[in-house]
Amino acid sequence: MRNLIYWSGQYLLAASSMFLLLEVVDMLRGDAFGANWRESMAWAVLASAIFIGSRYYQAKRGAQCRPCEAIKPKR
């Protein structure tokens, strides 16, 4: 099981990339940055918490990653 620093980094990466994506979409729709940044931040924080929480739960249960199992190291 990975440590707290790993999961904190994963959360920050997910939240920041989701926030940027939501802001780009808002700006492409014609909205100003100052108008919707709080909503975008709230959605990014909430969605990232759910995403990383589910990954943490699966890791805690010991569920293996299927793509990781498919790649076998050469001997």
XYZ file of C-alpha atoms in Angstrom, residues 7-37:
31
model
C -2.105 9.740 -2.431
C -1.823 13.482 -1.679
C 0.172 13.962 -4.868
C -2.377 11.988 -6.871
C -5.187 14.104 -5.422
C -3.426 17.381 -6.192
C -2.637 16.237 -9.721
C -6.237 15.173 -10.363
C -7.767 18.305 -8.835
C -5.473 20.740 -10.623
C -5.809 19.101 -14.028
C -9.593 18.882 -13.665
C -9.766 22.532 -12.603
C -7.753 23.603 -15.649
C -9.931 21.510 -17.935
C -13.134 22.971 -16.513
C -11.779 26.518 -16.803
C -10.734 25.997 -20.428
C -14.207 24.698 -21.253
C -15.802 27.702 -19.527
C -13.561 30.113 -21.424
C -14.336 28.404 -24.729
C -18.021 28.969 -23.987
C -17.262 32.671 -23.648
C -17.319 33.058 -19.867
C -14.695 35.132 -18.091
C -12.226 33.462 -15.702
C -13.400 35.489 -12.729
C -17.026 34.519 -13.236
C -16.835 30.762 -12.685
C -13.535 29.851 -11.057
